[in-house]
Short mmCIF file of C-alpha atoms (C1' of nucleotides) in Angstrom, two decimals:
data_model
loop_
_atom_site.label_atom_id
_atom_site.label_comp_id
_atom_site.label_asym_id
_atom_site.label_seq_id
_atom_site.Cartn_x
_atom_site.Cartn_y
_atom_site.Cartn_z
CA MET U 243 -2.66 -15.23 -9.03
CA VAL U 244 -3.28 -15.83 -5.38
CA GLU U 245 -6.34 -17.83 -4.46
CA THR U 246 -8.64 -17.22 -1.57
CA MET U 247 -8.18 -20.74 -0.35
CA LYS U 248 -4.45 -20.38 -0.06
CA ILE U 249 -4.85 -17.33 2.11
CA LEU U 250 -7.38 -19.01 4.34
CA ALA U 251 -5.28 -22.12 4.66
CA ALA U 252 -2.26 -20.08 5.65
CA LEU U 253 -4.26 -18.21 8.25
CA GLU U 254 -5.58 -21.42 9.70
CA THR U 255 -2.17 -23.07 9.75
CA ALA U 256 -0.79 -20.11 11.61
CA GLY U 257 -3.46 -20.54 14.22
CA TYR U 258 -5.72 -17.67 13.28
CA ARG U 259 -9.47 -18.06 13.28
CA LEU U 260 -11.33 -18.09 10.02
CA THR U 261 -13.85 -15.41 10.75
CA THR U 262 -16.39 -13.96 8.39
CA PRO U 263 -14.52 -10.69 7.88
CA ARG U 264 -11.30 -12.54 7.20
CA ARG U 265 -12.93 -14.79 4.65
CA ALA U 266 -14.43 -11.78 2.96
CA LEU U 267 -11.14 -9.92 2.89
CA ALA U 268 -9.28 -12.95 1.62
CA ALA U 269 -11.71 -13.21 -1.27
CA LEU U 270 -11.45 -9.53 -2.04
CA ILE U 271 -7.69 -9.54 -1.97
CA ALA U 272 -7.50 -12.63 -4.13
CA SER U 273 -9.80 -11.03 -6.66
CA ARG U 274 -7.50 -8.07 -7.13
CA PRO U 275 -5.28 -8.29 -10.18
CA GLY U 276 -2.80 -5.95 -8.65
CA HIS U 277 -2.07 -3.66 -5.79
CA PHE U 278 -4.65 -1.89 -3.68
CA THR U 279 -4.71 0.60 -0.89
CA ALA U 280 -6.26 -0.11 2.47
CA ASP U 281 -8.88 2.43 1.61
CA GLU U 282 -9.80 0.77 -1.68
CA LEU U 283 -10.13 -2.53 0.11
CA VAL U 284 -12.44 -1.11 2.72
CA GLY U 285 -14.43 0.71 0.07
CA GLU U 286 -14.90 -2.42 -1.98
CA ALA U 287 -15.97 -4.35 1.11
CA ARG U 288 -18.51 -1.72 1.94
CA ARG U 289 -19.86 -1.61 -1.62
CA GLN U 290 -20.42 -5.34 -1.45
CA ARG U 291 -21.97 -5.04 2.01
CA LEU U 292 -19.51 -7.49 3.46
CA GLY U 293 -19.62 -5.85 6.83
CA VAL U 294 -15.93 -5.30 7.30
CA THR U 295 -14.78 -2.37 9.34
CA ARG U 296 -11.84 -0.18 8.59
CA ALA U 297 -10.18 -1.30 11.82
CA THR U 298 -10.62 -4.94 10.97
CA ALA U 299 -9.26 -4.41 7.49
CA PHE U 300 -6.11 -2.87 8.93
CA ARG U 301 -5.80 -5.57 11.52
CA SER U 302 -6.16 -8.25 8.88
CA LEU U 303 -3.68 -6.60 6.57
CA GLU U 304 -1.24 -6.60 9.42
CA VAL U 305 -1.67 -10.30 10.02
CA LEU U 306 -1.46 -11.11 6.33
CA THR U 307 1.66 -9.02 5.99
CA GLU U 308 3.26 -10.87 8.86
CA LEU U 309 2.50 -14.16 7.17
CA GLY U 310 3.94 -12.90 3.91
CA LEU U 311 0.67 -13.28 2.06
CA VAL U 312 0.54 -9.61 1.41
CA GLU U 313 3.28 -7.06 1.06
CA ARG U 314 3.32 -3.37 1.54
CA LEU U 315 4.46 -1.22 -1.33
CA ASP U 316 5.35 2.43 -1.36
CA MET U 317 4.28 3.93 -4.61
CA PRO U 318 6.32 6.64 -6.29
CA SER U 319 3.41 8.96 -5.56
CA GLY U 320 4.03 8.34 -1.90
CA GLU U 321 0.87 6.41 -1.25
CA HIS U 322 0.93 3.08 0.49
CA ALA U 323 -0.45 0.04 -1.19
CA PHE U 324 -0.57 -3.69 -0.69
CA VAL U 325 -0.19 -6.63 -3.04
CA ALA U 326 -1.12 -10.22 -2.52
CA CYS U 327 1.85 -12.47 -3.03
CA ASP U 328 3.24 -15.90 -2.54
CA PRO U 329 4.63 -16.32 0.92
CA GLY U 330 8.04 -17.80 1.41
CA GLY U 331 10.86 -16.84 -0.90
CA HIS U 332 12.14 -13.32 -0.93
CA HIS U 333 11.03 -11.53 -4.05
CA HIS U 334 10.29 -8.16 -5.55
CA HIS U 335 7.47 -6.57 -7.43
CA ILE U 336 6.98 -4.87 -10.72
CA VAL U 337 3.79 -2.87 -10.80
CA CYS U 338 1.88 -1.25 -13.60
CA SER U 339 1.36 2.41 -12.95
CA SER U 340 -1.72 2.44 -15.13
CA CYS U 341 -3.82 -0.58 -14.20
CA GLY U 342 -2.05 -1.56 -11.01
CA ARG U 343 -1.47 -5.11 -12.12
CA SER U 344 1.65 -6.43 -10.51
CA ALA U 345 3.96 -9.35 -10.93
CA GLU U 346 6.47 -10.96 -8.68
CA ILE U 347 10.08 -11.09 -9.65
CA GLN U 348 12.27 -13.82 -8.38
CA ASP U 349 15.91 -13.23 -7.71
CA SER U 350 17.15 -12.14 -11.17
CA GLY U 351 20.53 -11.32 -9.78
CA ILE U 352 19.53 -8.67 -7.27
CA GLU U 353 20.85 -10.69 -4.38
CA ALA U 354 24.25 -10.94 -5.95
CA LEU U 355 24.20 -7.26 -6.74
CA ALA U 356 23.25 -6.40 -3.17
CA ALA U 357 26.05 -8.55 -1.87
CA ARG U 358 28.52 -6.78 -4.10
CA ILE U 359 27.37 -3.38 -2.95
CA ALA U 360 27.64 -4.52 0.66
CA ARG U 361 31.23 -5.52 0.08
CA GLN U 362 32.04 -2.23 -1.61
CA THR U 363 30.43 -0.03 1.00
CA GLY U 364 31.37 -2.05 4.04
CA TYR U 365 27.77 -2.36 5.18
CA ARG U 366 26.44 -5.57 6.61
CA LEU U 367 23.10 -5.82 4.83
CA ASP U 368 20.07 -7.18 6.50
CA GLY U 369 17.47 -6.33 3.95
CA HIS U 370 16.66 -4.57 0.75
CA ARG U 371 13.76 -3.55 -1.32
CA LEU U 372 13.42 -3.26 -5.06
CA GLU U 373 10.31 -1.96 -6.70
CA LEU U 374 9.87 -1.43 -10.41
CA TYR U 375 7.24 0.79 -11.96
CA GLY U 376 6.06 0.97 -15.51
CA LEU U 377 3.33 0.02 -17.92
CA CYS U 378 2.40 -3.63 -18.30
CA SER U 379 2.27 -4.97 -21.84
CA THR U 380 -1.50 -4.61 -22.00
CA CYS U 381 -1.59 -0.98 -20.96
CA ASN U 382 1.41 -0.25 -23.08
CA ALA U 383 -0.36 -1.68 -26.12
CA GLU U 384 -3.54 0.25 -25.44
CA GLN U 385 -1.65 3.46 -25.40
CA TYR U 386 -0.84 3.11 -29.07
CA GLN U 387 -4.21 2.05 -30.35
CA MET R 20 28.40 15.11 2.25
CA VAL R 21 26.04 17.75 1.01
CA GLU R 22 26.86 21.33 1.84
CA THR R 23 24.46 24.04 2.78
CA MET R 24 25.75 26.25 0.03
CA LYS R 25 25.00 23.76 -2.64
CA ILE R 26 21.43 23.53 -1.51
CA LEU R 27 21.02 27.26 -1.39
CA ALA R 28 22.62 27.71 -4.78
CA ALA R 29 20.31 25.13 -6.28
CA LEU R 30 17.28 26.82 -4.78
CA GLU R 31 18.34 30.17 -6.11
CA THR R 32 19.09 28.81 -9.56
CA ALA R 33 15.66 27.28 -9.68
CA GLY R 34 14.17 30.66 -8.92
CA TYR R 35 13.23 30.13 -5.32
CA ARG R 36 13.78 32.81 -2.74
CA LEU R 37 16.42 32.36 -0.11
CA THR R 38 14.33 33.01 2.92
CA THR R 39 15.39 32.69 6.52
CA PRO R 40 13.55 29.42 7.11
CA ARG R 41 14.98 27.91 3.97
CA ARG R 42 18.51 28.87 4.92
CA ALA R 43 17.99 27.36 8.33
CA LEU R 44 16.58 24.14 6.93
CA ALA R 45 19.34 23.87 4.37
CA ALA R 46 21.92 24.09 7.14
CA LEU R 47 20.11 21.54 9.27
CA ILE R 48 19.75 19.10 6.43
CA ALA R 49 23.37 19.48 5.41
CA SER R 50 24.47 18.83 8.98
CA ARG R 51 22.72 15.49 9.07
CA PRO R 52 25.00 12.54 8.47
CA GLY R 53 22.10 10.42 7.34
CA HIS R 54 18.39 10.21 6.96
CA PHE R 55 15.87 12.09 9.04
CA THR R 56 12.15 12.26 9.39
CA ALA R 57 10.18 15.44 8.87
CA ASP R 58 9.43 15.40 12.55
CA GLU R 59 13.07 15.16 13.56
CA LEU R 60 13.87 18.07 11.30
CA VAL R 61 11.16 20.22 12.82
CA GLY R 62 12.16 19.17 16.31
CA GLU R 63 15.77 20.10 15.71
CA ALA R 64 14.75 23.43 14.26
CA ARG R 65 12.64 24.16 17.28
CA ARG R 66 15.38 23.13 19.69
CA GLN R 67 17.70 25.59 18.01
CA ARG R 68 15.00 28.26 17.99
CA LEU R 69 15.27 28.70 14.27
CA GLY R 70 11.66 29.64 13.94
CA VAL R 71 10.63 27.18 11.33
CA THR R 72 7.09 25.92 11.31
CA ARG R 73 6.02 22.40 10.61
CA ALA R 74 4.15 23.58 7.53
CA THR R 75 7.16 25.37 6.18
CA ALA R 76 9.36 22.37 6.78
CA PHE R 77 7.03 20.21 4.75
CA ARG R 78 6.76 22.80 2.03
CA SER R 79 10.53 23.10 1.85
CA LEU R 80 11.05 19.37 1.79
CA GLU R 81 8.66 19.23 -1.11
CA VAL R 82 10.62 21.81 -3.04
CA LEU R 83 13.93 20.18 -2.23
CA THR R 84 12.60 16.81 -3.28
CA GLU R 85 11.47 18.25 -6.58
CA LEU R 86 14.94 19.62 -7.16
CA GLY R 87 16.48 16.27 -6.29
CA LEU R 88 18.41 17.67 -3.35
CA VAL R 89 16.54 15.45 -1.00
CA GLU R 90 14.94 12.11 -1.51
CA ARG R 91 12.17 10.38 0.28
CA LEU R 92 12.87 6.95 1.71
CA ASP R 93 10.43 4.43 3.04
CA MET R 94 12.00 2.60 5.90
CA PRO R 95 11.28 -1.07 6.48
CA SER R 96 9.46 0.02 9.63
CA GLY R 97 7.04 1.91 7.44
CA GLU R 98 8.13 5.35 8.50
CA HIS R 99 9.01 7.99 5.97
CA ALA R 100 12.36 9.60 6.00
CA PHE R 101 14.42 11.93 3.87
CA VAL R 102 18.06 12.02 2.87
CA ALA R 103 20.06 14.81 1.40
CA CYS R 104 21.66 13.79 -1.85
CA ASP R 105 23.38 14.95 -4.94
CA PRO R 106 20.91 16.10 -7.54
CA GLY R 107 21.22 14.91 -11.07
CA GLY R 108 22.14 11.35 -11.73
CA HIS R 109 19.77 8.60 -10.80
CA HIS R 110 21.03 6.71 -7.81
CA HIS R 111 20.03 4.62 -4.85
CA HIS R 112 20.67 4.61 -1.15
CA ILE R 113 22.09 2.27 1.37
CA VAL R 114 21.13 3.28 4.87
CA CYS R 115 22.36 2.17 8.25
CA SER R 116 19.53 0.94 10.39
CA SER R 117 21.44 1.79 13.53
CA CYS R 118 22.89 5.27 13.10
CA GLY R 119 20.97 6.33 10.04
CA ARG R 120 24.06 7.23 8.10
CA SER R 121 23.42 6.74 4.42
CA ALA R 122 25.44 6.52 1.28
CA GLU R 123 24.56 6.95 -2.33
CA ILE R 124 25.06 4.13 -4.74
CA GLN R 125 25.68 4.80 -8.34
CA ASP R 126 24.46 2.43 -10.98
CA SER R 127 26.27 -0.79 -10.00
CA GLY R 128 24.38 -2.72 -12.64
CA ILE R 129 20.88 -2.10 -11.41
CA GLU R 130 19.91 -0.34 -14.59
CA ALA R 131 20.93 -3.30 -16.69
CA LEU R 132 19.13 -5.61 -14.34
CA ALA R 133 15.98 -3.50 -14.53
CA ALA R 134 16.16 -3.50 -18.29
CA ARG R 135 16.43 -7.26 -18.33
CA ILE R 136 13.44 -7.65 -16.07
CA ALA R 137 11.48 -5.28 -18.26
CA ARG R 138 12.24 -7.42 -21.27
CA GLN R 139 11.26 -10.59 -19.47
CA THR R 140 8.01 -9.29 -18.08
CA GLY R 141 6.95 -7.20 -21.04
CA TYR R 142 6.64 -4.06 -18.94
CA ARG R 143 7.83 -0.74 -20.21
CA LEU R 144 9.62 0.61 -17.16
CA ASP R 145 9.54 4.22 -16.25
CA GLY R 146 11.12 4.06 -12.85
CA HIS R 147 12.42 1.91 -10.09
CA ARG R 148 13.57 2.16 -6.56
CA LEU R 149 16.20 0.21 -4.72
CA GLU R 150 16.86 0.68 -1.06
CA LEU R 151 19.36 -1.30 0.96
CA TYR R 152 19.28 -1.57 4.73
CA GLY R 153 21.96 -2.77 7.06
CA LEU R 154 24.66 -1.78 9.48
CA CYS R 155 27.38 0.55 8.34
CA SER R 156 30.95 -0.54 9.05
CA THR R 157 31.19 1.66 12.14
CA CYS R 158 28.04 0.36 13.78
CA ASN R 159 28.87 -3.14 12.73
CA ALA R 160 32.25 -2.87 14.43
CA GLU R 161 30.78 -1.43 17.60
CA GLN R 162 28.50 -4.35 17.93
CA TYR R 163 31.42 -6.65 18.52
CA GLN R 164 33.38 -4.58 20.98
"C1'" DT X 268 -16.74 -22.48 27.28
"C1'" DT X 269 -12.94 -20.09 26.42
"C1'" DT X 270 -10.25 -16.85 24.03
"C1'" DA X 271 -9.62 -14.64 19.79
"C1'" DC X 272 -11.81 -11.36 17.04
"C1'" DT X 273 -14.88 -7.56 15.76
"C1'" DG X 274 -17.29 -3.10 15.78
"C1'" DC X 275 -17.41 1.30 17.30
"C1'" DA X 276 -15.68 5.53 18.31
"C1'" DA X 277 -12.13 8.04 19.85
"C1'" DA X 278 -7.27 8.89 19.78
"C1'" DC X 279 -3.12 9.55 17.19
"C1'" DA X 280 0.17 10.57 13.69
"C1'" DT X 281 1.28 12.68 9.58
"C1'" DT X 282 0.76 15.80 5.89
"C1'" DT X 283 -1.92 19.42 3.50
"C1'" DT X 284 -4.35 23.79 2.94
"C1'" DG X 285 -6.56 28.65 3.14
"C1'" DC X 286 -5.68 32.96 4.26
"C1'" DA X 287 -3.79 37.24 5.94
"C1'" DG X 288 0.36 39.27 6.81
"C1'" DA X 289 5.60 39.29 6.48
"C1'" DT X 290 9.64 39.34 3.50
"C1'" DG X 291 12.96 38.63 -0.33
"C1'" DT X 292 14.22 40.54 -4.77
"C1'" DA N 256 6.18 47.33 -5.33
"C1'" DC N 257 4.88 42.83 -5.99
"C1'" DA N 258 4.97 38.10 -6.00
"C1'" DT N 259 6.60 34.62 -3.19
"C1'" DC N 260 6.77 32.73 1.41
"C1'" DT N 261 5.57 32.06 6.08
"C1'" DG N 262 2.84 31.30 10.31
"C1'" DC N 263 -1.19 29.86 12.20
"C1'" DA N 264 -4.79 26.97 12.83
"C1'" DA N 265 -7.93 24.02 10.87
"C1'" DA N 266 -8.75 20.15 7.93
"C1'" DA N 267 -7.80 16.14 5.51
"C1'" DT N 268 -5.53 11.55 5.56
"C1'" DG N 269 -4.07 7.39 7.24
"C1'" DT N 270 -3.57 4.19 11.03
"C1'" DT N 271 -3.99 2.55 15.79
"C1'" DT N 272 -6.29 1.48 20.16
"C1'" DG N 273 -9.49 0.46 24.32
"C1'" DC N 274 -13.30 -1.74 25.48
"C1'" DA N 275 -17.47 -4.28 25.67
"C1'" DG N 276 -19.85 -7.56 23.09
"C1'" DT N 277 -19.73 -11.58 19.41
"C1'" DA N 278 -18.41 -15.62 17.50
"C1'" DA N 279 -14.97 -19.30 16.25
"C1'" DA N 280 -13.00 -23.60 17.97
#
DNA sequence: TTTACTGCAAACATTTTGCAGATGT
DNA sequence: ACATCTGCAAAATGTTTGCAGTAAA
């Protein structure tokens, strides 16, 4: 769970202004249990009359992505989505294809695996991405009720 | 290396017609050493006067993707790209961020790793994606000349 | 008071679609 | 012959940008 305050604090620390739209977006993003598309975010903001433009939403998402507070995902469907996440450490996501809830995965051995592949293929790696898709335990349980 | 013939054979087997545009695209795709964007593909087709429309290119890429002859990648930059690949077995790609050359990676232990994560998180996985980015040995070598 | 930020609207990029005609089988 | 494909052009998406005004620090 990512809290609004953490996002705002990070923005402030990085020298960004805490504007009304940014506060609103931070709250919205923090309230999301899982991933969301830019469009969903804007829609939700509009529904709640928060007065946040599409352009501002994109601009904020960009800033937040840079700070590592949000990450961009590419769903199997091809659509782009974002997830709030803890900045700092490199990590990966596992996302529920039903409810969208997502969890962060720390190392788990992927780094080692990537290093091994690099050695085998002769590539000098400078990045990788692992995304896992499936049903979270809740959705999985519901399916059999 | 993926050959034109293989692509055409797969299309035919799947019941698709071997039209002129499809033959042209198959050849273009097979000639690519690495990944390519839809736009690059169309541009190349136009340069060679192959008479392939943008719409047709997209439609063909869709078909080829369905058949597993091509896969969609999401580059770190955010742009979409495609790579020709062997259909069948689940695999992943390692792509060179300089020349675009890409190689397929067979299992390498990712499946086991994914299974372990599934167990730990309680998710029932139905898919995952691993993409590795870096410099291939050739580009890496050139950098130090 | 200064500079970052926002809204607006237009521009852009990318992918999809409807339809009439061309073409593979 | 007949269904599948293609080209064309328009539409639907998704994202970015310039600029003048607003607001945070």
